[in-house]
PDB file of C-alpha atoms (C1' of nucleotides) in Angstrom:
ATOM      1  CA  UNK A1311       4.049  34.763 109.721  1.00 90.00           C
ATOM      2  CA  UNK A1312      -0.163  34.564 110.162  1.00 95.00           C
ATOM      3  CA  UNK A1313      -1.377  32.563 106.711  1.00 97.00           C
ATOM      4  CA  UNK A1314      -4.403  34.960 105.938  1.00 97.00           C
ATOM      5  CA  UNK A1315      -6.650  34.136 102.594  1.00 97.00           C
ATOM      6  CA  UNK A1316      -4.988  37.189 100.888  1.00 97.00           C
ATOM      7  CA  UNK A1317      -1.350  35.613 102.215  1.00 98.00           C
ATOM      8  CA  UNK A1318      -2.450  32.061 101.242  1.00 98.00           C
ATOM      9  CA  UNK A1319      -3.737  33.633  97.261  1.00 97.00           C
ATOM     10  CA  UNK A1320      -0.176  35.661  97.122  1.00 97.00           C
ATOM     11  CA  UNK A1321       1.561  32.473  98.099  1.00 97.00           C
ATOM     12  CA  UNK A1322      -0.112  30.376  95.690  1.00 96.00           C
ATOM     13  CA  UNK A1323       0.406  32.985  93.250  1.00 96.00           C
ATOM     14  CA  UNK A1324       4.029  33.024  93.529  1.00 96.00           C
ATOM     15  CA  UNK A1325       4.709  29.018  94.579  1.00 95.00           C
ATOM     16  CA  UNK A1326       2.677  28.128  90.693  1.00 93.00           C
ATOM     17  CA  UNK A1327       5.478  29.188  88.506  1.00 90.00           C
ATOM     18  CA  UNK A1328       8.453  29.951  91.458  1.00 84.00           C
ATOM     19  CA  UNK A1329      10.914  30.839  88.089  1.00 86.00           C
ATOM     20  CA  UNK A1330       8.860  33.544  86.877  1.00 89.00           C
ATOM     21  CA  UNK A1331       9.498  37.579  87.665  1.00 88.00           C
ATOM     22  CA  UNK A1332       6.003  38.696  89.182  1.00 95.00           C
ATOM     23  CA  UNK A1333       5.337  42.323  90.324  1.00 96.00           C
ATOM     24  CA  UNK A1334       2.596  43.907  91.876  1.00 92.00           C
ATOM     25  CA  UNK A1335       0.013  44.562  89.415  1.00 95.00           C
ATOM     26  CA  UNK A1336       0.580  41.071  88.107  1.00 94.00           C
ATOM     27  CA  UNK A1337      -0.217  39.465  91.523  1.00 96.00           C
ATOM     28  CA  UNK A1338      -3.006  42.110  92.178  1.00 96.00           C
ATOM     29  CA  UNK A1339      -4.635  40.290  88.715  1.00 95.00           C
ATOM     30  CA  UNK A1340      -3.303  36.278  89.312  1.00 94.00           C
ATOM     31  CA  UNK A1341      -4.882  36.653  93.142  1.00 95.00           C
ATOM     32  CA  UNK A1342      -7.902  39.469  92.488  1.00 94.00           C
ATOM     33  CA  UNK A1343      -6.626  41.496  95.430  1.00 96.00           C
ATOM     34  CA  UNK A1344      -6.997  45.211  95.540  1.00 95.00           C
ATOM     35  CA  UNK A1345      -3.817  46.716  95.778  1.00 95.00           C
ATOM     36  CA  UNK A1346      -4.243  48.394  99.635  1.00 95.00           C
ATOM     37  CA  UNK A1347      -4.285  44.309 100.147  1.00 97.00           C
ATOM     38  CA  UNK A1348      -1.583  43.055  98.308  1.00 97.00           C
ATOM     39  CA  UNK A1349       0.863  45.898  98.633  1.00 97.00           C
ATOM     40  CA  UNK A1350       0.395  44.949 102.903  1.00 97.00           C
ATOM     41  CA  UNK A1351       0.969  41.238 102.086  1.00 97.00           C
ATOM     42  CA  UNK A1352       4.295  41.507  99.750  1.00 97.00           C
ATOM     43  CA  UNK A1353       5.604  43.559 102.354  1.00 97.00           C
ATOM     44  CA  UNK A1354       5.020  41.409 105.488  1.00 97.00           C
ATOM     45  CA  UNK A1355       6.551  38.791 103.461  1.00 97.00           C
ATOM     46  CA  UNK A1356       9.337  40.703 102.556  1.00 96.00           C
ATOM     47  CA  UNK A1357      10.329  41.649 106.285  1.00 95.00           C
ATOM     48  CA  UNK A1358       9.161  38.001 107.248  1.00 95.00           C
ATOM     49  CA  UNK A1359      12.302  36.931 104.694  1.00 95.00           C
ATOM     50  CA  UNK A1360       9.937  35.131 102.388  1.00 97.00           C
ATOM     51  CA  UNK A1361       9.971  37.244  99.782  1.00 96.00           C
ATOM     52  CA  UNK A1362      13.047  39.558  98.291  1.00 94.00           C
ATOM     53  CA  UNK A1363      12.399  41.932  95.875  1.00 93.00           C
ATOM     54  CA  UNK A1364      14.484  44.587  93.694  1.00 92.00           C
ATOM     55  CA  UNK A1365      13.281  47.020  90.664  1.00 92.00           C
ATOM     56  CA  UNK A1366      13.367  46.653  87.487  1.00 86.00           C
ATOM     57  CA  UNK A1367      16.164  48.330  85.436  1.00 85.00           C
ATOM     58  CA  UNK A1368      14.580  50.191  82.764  1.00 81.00           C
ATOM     59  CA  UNK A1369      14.304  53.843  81.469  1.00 75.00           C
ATOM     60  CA  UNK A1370      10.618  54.682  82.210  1.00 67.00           C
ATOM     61  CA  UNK A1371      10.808  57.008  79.790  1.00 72.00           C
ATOM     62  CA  UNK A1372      11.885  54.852  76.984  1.00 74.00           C
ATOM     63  CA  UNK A1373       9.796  52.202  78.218  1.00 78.00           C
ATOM     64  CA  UNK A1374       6.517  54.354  78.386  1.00 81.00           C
ATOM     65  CA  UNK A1375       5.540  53.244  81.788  1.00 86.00           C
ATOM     66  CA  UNK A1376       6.603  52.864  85.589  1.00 89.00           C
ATOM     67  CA  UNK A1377       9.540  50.385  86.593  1.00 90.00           C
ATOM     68  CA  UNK A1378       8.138  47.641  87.796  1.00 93.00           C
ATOM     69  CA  UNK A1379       9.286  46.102  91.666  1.00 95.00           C
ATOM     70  CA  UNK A1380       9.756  42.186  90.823  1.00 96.00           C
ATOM     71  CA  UNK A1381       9.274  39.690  93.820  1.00 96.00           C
ATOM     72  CA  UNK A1382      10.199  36.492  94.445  1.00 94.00           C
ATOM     73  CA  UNK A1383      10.112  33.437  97.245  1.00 96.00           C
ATOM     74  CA  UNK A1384      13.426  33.018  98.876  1.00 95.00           C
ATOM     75  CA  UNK A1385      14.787  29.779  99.521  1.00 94.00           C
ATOM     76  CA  UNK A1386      12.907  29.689 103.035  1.00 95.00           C
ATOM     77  CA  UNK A1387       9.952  31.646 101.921  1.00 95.00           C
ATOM     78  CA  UNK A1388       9.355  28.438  99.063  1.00 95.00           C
ATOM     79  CA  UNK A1389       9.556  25.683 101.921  1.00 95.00           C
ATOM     80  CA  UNK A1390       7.701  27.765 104.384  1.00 95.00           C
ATOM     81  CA  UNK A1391       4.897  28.799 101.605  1.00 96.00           C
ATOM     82  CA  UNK A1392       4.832  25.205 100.700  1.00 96.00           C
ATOM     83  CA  UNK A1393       4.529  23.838 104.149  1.00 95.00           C
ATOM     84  CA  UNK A1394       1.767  26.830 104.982  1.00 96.00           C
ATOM     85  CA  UNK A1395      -0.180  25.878 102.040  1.00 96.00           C
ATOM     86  CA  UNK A1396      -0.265  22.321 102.516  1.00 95.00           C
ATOM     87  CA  UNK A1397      -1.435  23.173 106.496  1.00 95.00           C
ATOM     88  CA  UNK A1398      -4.256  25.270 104.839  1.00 95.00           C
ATOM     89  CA  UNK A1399      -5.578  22.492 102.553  1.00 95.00           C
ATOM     90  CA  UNK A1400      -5.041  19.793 105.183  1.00 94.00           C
ATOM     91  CA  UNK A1401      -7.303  21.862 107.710  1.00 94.00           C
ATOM     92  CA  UNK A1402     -10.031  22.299 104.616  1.00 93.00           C
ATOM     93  CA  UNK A1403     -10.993  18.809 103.811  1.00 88.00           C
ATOM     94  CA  UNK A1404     -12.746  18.334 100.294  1.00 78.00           C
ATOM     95  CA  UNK A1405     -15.697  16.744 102.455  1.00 70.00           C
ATOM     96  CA  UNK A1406     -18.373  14.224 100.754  1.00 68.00           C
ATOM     97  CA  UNK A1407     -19.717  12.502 103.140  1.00 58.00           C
ATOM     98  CA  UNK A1408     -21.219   9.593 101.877  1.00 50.00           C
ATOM     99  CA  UNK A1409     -24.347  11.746 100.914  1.00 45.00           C
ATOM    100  CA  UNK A1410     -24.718  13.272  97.590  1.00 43.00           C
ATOM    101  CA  UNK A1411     -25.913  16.423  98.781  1.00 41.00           C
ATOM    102  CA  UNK A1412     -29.399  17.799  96.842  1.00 43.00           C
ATOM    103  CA  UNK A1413     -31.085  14.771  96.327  1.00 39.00           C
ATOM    104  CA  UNK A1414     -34.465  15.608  95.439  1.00 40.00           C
ATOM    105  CA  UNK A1415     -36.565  14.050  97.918  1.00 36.00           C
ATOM    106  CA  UNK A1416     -34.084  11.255  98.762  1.00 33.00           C
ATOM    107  CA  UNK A1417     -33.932  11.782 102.529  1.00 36.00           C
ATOM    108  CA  UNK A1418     -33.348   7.767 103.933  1.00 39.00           C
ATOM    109  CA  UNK A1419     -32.319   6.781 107.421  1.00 38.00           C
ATOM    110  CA  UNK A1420     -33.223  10.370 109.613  1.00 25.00           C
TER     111      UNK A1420
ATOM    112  CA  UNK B 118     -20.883  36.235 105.052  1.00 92.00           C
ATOM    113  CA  UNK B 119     -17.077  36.835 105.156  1.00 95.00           C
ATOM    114  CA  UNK B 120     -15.356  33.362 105.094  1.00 97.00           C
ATOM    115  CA  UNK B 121     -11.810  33.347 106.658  1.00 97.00           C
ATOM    116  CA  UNK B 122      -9.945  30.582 107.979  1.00 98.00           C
ATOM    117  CA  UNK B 123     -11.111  30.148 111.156  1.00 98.00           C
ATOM    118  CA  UNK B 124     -14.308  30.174 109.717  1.00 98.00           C
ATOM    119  CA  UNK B 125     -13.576  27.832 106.934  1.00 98.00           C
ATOM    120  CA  UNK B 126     -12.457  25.263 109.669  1.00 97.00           C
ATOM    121  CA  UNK B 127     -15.459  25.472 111.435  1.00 97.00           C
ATOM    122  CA  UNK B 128     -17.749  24.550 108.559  1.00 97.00           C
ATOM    123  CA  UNK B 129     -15.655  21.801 106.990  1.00 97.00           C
ATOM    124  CA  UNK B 130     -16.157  20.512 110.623  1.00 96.00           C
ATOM    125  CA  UNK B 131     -19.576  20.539 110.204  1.00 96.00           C
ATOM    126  CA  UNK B 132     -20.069  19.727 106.885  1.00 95.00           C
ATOM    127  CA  UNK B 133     -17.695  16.204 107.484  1.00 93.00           C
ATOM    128  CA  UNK B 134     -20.802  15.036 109.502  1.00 90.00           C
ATOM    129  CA  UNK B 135     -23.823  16.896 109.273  1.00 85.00           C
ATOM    130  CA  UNK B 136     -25.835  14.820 111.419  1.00 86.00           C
ATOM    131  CA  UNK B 137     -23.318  14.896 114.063  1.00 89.00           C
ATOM    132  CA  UNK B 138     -24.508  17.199 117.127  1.00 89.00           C
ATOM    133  CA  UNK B 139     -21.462  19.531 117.673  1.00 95.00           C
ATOM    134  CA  UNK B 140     -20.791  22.018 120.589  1.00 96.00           C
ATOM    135  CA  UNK B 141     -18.265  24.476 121.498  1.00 92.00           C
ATOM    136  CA  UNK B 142     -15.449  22.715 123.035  1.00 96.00           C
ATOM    137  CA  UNK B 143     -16.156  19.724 120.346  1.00 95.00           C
ATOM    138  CA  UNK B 144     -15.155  22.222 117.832  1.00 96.00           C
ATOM    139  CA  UNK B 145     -12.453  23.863 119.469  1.00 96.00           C
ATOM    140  CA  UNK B 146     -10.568  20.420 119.584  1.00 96.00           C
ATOM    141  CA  UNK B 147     -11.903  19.517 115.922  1.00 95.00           C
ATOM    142  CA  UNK B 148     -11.042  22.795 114.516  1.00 96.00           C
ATOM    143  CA  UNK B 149      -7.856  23.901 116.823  1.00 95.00           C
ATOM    144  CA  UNK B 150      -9.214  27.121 117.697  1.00 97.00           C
ATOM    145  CA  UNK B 151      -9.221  29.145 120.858  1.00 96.00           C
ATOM    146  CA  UNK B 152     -12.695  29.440 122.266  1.00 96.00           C
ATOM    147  CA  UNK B 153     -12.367  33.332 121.866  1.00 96.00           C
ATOM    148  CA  UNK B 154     -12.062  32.539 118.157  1.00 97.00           C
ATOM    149  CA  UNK B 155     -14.712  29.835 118.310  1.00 97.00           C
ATOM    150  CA  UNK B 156     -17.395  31.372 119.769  1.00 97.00           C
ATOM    151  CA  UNK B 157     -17.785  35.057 117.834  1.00 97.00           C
ATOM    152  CA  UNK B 158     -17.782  32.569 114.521  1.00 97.00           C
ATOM    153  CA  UNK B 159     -20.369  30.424 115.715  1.00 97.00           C
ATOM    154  CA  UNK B 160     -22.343  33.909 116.624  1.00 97.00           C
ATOM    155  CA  UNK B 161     -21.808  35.518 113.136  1.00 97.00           C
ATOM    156  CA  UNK B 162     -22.670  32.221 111.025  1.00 97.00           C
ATOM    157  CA  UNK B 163     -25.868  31.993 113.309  1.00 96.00           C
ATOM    158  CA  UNK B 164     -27.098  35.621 112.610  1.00 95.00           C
ATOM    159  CA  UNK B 165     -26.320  34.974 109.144  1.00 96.00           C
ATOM    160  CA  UNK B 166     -28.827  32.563 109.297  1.00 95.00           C
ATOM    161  CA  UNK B 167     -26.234  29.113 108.338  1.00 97.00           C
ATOM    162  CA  UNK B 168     -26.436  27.344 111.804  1.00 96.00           C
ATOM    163  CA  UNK B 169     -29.148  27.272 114.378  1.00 94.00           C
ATOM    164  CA  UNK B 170     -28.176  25.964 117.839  1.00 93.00           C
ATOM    165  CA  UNK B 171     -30.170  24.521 121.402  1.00 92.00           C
ATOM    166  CA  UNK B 172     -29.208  23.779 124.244  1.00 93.00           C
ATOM    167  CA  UNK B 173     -28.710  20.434 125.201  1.00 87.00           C
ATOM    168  CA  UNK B 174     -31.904  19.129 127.565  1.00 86.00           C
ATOM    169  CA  UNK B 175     -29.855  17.531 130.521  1.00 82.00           C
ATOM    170  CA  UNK B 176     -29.734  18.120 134.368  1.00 77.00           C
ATOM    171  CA  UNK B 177     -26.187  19.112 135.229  1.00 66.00           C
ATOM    172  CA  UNK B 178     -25.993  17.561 138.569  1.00 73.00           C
ATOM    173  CA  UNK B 179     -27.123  14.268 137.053  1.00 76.00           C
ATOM    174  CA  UNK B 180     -24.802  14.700 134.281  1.00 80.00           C
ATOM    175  CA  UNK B 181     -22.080  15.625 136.206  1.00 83.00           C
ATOM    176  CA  UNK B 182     -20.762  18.777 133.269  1.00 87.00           C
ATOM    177  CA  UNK B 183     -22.689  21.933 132.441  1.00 90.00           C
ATOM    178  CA  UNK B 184     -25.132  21.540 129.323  1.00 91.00           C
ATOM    179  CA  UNK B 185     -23.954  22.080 126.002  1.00 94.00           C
ATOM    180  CA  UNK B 186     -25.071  24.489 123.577  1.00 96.00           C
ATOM    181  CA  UNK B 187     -25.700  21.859 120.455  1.00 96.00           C
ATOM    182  CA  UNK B 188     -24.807  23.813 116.801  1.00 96.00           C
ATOM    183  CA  UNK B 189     -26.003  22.536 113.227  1.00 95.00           C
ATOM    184  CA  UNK B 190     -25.661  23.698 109.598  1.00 96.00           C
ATOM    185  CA  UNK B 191     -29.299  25.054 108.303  1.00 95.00           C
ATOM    186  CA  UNK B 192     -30.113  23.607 104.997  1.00 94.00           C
ATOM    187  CA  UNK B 193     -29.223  27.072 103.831  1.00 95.00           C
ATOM    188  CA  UNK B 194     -26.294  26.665 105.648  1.00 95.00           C
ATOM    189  CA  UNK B 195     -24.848  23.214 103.999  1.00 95.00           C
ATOM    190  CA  UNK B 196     -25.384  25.000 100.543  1.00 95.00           C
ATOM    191  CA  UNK B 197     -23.398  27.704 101.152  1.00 95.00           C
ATOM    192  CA  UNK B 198     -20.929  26.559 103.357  1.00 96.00           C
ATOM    193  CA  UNK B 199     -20.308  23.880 100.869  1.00 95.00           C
ATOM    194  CA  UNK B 200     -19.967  26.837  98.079  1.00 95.00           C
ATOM    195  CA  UNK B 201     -18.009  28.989 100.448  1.00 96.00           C
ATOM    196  CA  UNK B 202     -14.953  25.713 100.528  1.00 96.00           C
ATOM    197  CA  UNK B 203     -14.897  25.126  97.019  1.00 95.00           C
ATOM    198  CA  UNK B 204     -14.372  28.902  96.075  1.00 95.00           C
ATOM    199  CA  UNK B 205     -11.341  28.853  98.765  1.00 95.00           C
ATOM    200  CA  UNK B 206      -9.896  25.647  97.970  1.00 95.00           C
ATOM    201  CA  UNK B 207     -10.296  26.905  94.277  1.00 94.00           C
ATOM    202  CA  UNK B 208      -8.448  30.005  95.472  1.00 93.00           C
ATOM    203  CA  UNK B 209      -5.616  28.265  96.888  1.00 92.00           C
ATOM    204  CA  UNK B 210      -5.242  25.528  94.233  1.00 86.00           C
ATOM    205  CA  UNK B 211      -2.199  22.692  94.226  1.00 77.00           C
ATOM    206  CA  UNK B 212       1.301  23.937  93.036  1.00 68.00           C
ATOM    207  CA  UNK B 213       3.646  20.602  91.947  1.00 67.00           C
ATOM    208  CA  UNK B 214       5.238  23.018  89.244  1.00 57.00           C
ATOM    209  CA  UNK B 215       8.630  21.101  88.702  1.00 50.00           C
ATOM    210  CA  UNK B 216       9.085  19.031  92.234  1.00 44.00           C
ATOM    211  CA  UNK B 217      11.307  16.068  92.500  1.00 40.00           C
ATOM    212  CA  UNK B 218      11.584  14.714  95.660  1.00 38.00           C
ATOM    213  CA  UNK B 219      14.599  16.152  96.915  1.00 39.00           C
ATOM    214  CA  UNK B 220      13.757  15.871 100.599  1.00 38.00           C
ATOM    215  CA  UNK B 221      16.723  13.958 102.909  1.00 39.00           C
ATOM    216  CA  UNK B 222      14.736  13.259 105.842  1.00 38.00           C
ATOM    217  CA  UNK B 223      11.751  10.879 106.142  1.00 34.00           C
ATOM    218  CA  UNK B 224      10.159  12.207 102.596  1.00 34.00           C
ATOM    219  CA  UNK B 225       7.793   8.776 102.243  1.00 39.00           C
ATOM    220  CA  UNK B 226       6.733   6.452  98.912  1.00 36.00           C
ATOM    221  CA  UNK B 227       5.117   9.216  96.987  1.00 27.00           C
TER     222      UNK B 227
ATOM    223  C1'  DC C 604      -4.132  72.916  78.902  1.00 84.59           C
ATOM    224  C1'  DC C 605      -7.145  70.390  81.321  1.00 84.59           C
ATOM    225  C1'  DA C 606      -9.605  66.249  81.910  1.00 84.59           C
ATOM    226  C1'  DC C 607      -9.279  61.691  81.865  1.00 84.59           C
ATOM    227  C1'  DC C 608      -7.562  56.849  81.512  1.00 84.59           C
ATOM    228  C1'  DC C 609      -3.502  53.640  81.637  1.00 84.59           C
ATOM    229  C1'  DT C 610       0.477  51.501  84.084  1.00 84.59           C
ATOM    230  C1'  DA C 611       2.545  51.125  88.495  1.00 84.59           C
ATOM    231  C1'  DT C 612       3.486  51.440  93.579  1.00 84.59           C
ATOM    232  C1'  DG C 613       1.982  52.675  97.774  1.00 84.59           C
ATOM    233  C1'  DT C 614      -0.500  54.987 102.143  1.00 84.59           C
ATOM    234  C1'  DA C 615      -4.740  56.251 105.279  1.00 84.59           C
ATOM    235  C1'  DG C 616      -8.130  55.056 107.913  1.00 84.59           C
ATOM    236  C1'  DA C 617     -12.425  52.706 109.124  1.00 84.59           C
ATOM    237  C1'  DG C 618     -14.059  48.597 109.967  1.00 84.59           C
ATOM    238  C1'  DT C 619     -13.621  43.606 110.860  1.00 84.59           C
ATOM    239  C1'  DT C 620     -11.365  39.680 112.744  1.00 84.59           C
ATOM    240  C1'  DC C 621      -8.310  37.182 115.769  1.00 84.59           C
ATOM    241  C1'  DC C 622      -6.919  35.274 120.112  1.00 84.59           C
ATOM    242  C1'  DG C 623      -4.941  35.483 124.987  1.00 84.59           C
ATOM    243  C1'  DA C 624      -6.941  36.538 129.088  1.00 84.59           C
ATOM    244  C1'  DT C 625     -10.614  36.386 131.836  1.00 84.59           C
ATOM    245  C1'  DA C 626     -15.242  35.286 133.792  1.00 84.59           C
ATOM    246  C1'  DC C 627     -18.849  32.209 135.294  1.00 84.59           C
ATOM    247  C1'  DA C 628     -20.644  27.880 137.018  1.00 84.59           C
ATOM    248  C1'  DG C 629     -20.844  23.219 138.471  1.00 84.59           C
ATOM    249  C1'  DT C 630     -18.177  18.533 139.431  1.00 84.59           C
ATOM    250  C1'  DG C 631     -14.643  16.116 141.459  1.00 84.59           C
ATOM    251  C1'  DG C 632     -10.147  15.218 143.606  1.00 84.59           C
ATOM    252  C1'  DT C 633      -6.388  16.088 147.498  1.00 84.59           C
TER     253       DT C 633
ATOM    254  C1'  DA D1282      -9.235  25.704 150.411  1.00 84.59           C
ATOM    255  C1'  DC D1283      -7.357  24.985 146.159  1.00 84.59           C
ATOM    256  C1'  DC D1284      -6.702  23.127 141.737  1.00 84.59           C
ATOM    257  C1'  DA D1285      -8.140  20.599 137.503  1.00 84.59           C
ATOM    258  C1'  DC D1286     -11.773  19.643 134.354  1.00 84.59           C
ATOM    259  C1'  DT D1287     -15.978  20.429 131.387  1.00 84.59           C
ATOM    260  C1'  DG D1288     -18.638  23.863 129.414  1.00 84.59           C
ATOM    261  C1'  DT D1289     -20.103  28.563 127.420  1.00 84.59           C
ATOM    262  C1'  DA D1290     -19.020  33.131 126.707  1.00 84.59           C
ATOM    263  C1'  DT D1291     -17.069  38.148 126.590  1.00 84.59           C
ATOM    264  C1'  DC D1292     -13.325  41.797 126.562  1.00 84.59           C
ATOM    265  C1'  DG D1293      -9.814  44.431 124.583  1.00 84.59           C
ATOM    266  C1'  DG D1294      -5.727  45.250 122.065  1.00 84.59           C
ATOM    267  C1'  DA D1295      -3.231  43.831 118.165  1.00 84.59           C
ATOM    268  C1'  DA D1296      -3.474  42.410 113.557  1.00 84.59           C
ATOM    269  C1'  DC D1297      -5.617  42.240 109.211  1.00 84.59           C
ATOM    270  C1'  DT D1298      -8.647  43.627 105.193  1.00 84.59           C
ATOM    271  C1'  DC D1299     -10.122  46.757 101.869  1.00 84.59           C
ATOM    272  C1'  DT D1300     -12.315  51.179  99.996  1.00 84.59           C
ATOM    273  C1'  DA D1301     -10.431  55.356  99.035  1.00 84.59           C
ATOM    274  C1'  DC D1302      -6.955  58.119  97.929  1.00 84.59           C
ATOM    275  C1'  DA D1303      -1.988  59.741  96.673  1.00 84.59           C
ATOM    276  C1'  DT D1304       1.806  59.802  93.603  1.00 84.59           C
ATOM    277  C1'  DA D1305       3.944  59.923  89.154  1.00 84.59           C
ATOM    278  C1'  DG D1306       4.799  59.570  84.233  1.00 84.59           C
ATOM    279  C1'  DG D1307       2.612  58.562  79.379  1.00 84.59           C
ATOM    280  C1'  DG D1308      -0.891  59.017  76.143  1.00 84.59           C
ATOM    281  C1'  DT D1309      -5.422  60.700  74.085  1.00 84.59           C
ATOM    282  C1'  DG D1310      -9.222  63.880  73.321  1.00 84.59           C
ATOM    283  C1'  DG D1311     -11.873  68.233  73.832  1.00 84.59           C
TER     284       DG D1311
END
DNA sequence: CCACCCTATGTAGAGTTCCGATACAGTGGT
DNA sequence: ACCACTGTATCGGAACTCTACATAGGGTGG
């Protein structure tokens, strides 16, 4: 599985409240992904084994809208998003280094 | 400027020492990428104008290596490289939803 | 009744990015 | 002669992103 930004967002997405039923649209507005992005993603996941998914039992009818398809992070897909995530972050360091950055006119030792 | 990971490696590499002189194969240990990754991100953040590179003013035979090609952040470059991490580490923020410590195996004092 | 927007999932295709392989060139070792 | 090492750099196919578009039902307005 390649961690992408639009994987990492999708992971992050899911991994922040691992108990709750998300489904595409949601995801589209926790991440801001367009949906030709996210669609992609949930299904690489999905044949990955990260993700499972099923569809919503309603009447769309009665319910006045389209069934929704509800994902969630399998057992392996939480400790593999976990593990990817904390790779990500490890190889983006906050940075600060020792400098405070826009010092007006501070410019010391160089 | 379209910041992925590989590029987002690259500048927290050169934003954790500015002043640092950094060439290719510097940042393909510091950053883990191939050099056929490396070296197309170097070329894009230079035409957009973030890094501006030299070579380095040695004689080979005396040296005993080729000459490096020596990269730095523009001050344009610092600014919006150190934008560019903040927005993706604000992308892919922290989880800990409801995480007790359940690992067996070598899971340390925190 | 058609146009249009809303919820919802999903595909098409062009463009961009990634990365293994490869190239080039000089040094140095066996 | 051949291989390993330090360097920079490109090529090309696979993978990925993302703007459109497709589909489909509900509701609203002209």
């Amino acid at each position: 599985m390649r961690i992408t930004i639009p994987v990492a967002k999708v992971l992050a997405a899911l991994l922040a409240e691992p108990d709750a039923q998300r489904y595409g649209l949601d995801l589209m507005r926790l991440t801001g992904l367009p949906s030709g992005t996210l669609y992609p993603v949930l299904h690489r996941l999905s044949a990955a084994g990260w993700l499972e998914s099923d569809w919503e039992t309603i009447d769309p009818v009665a319910a006045g809208r389209p069934a929704r398809r509800y994902y969630r992070l399998t057992a392996v897909g939480v400790t593999q998003a976990r593990q990817a995530l904390a790779d990500l972050r490890a190889a983006i360091p906050d940075d600060r280094p020792s400098w405070g950055g826009t010092e007006p006119t501070g410019a010391p030792a160089w």
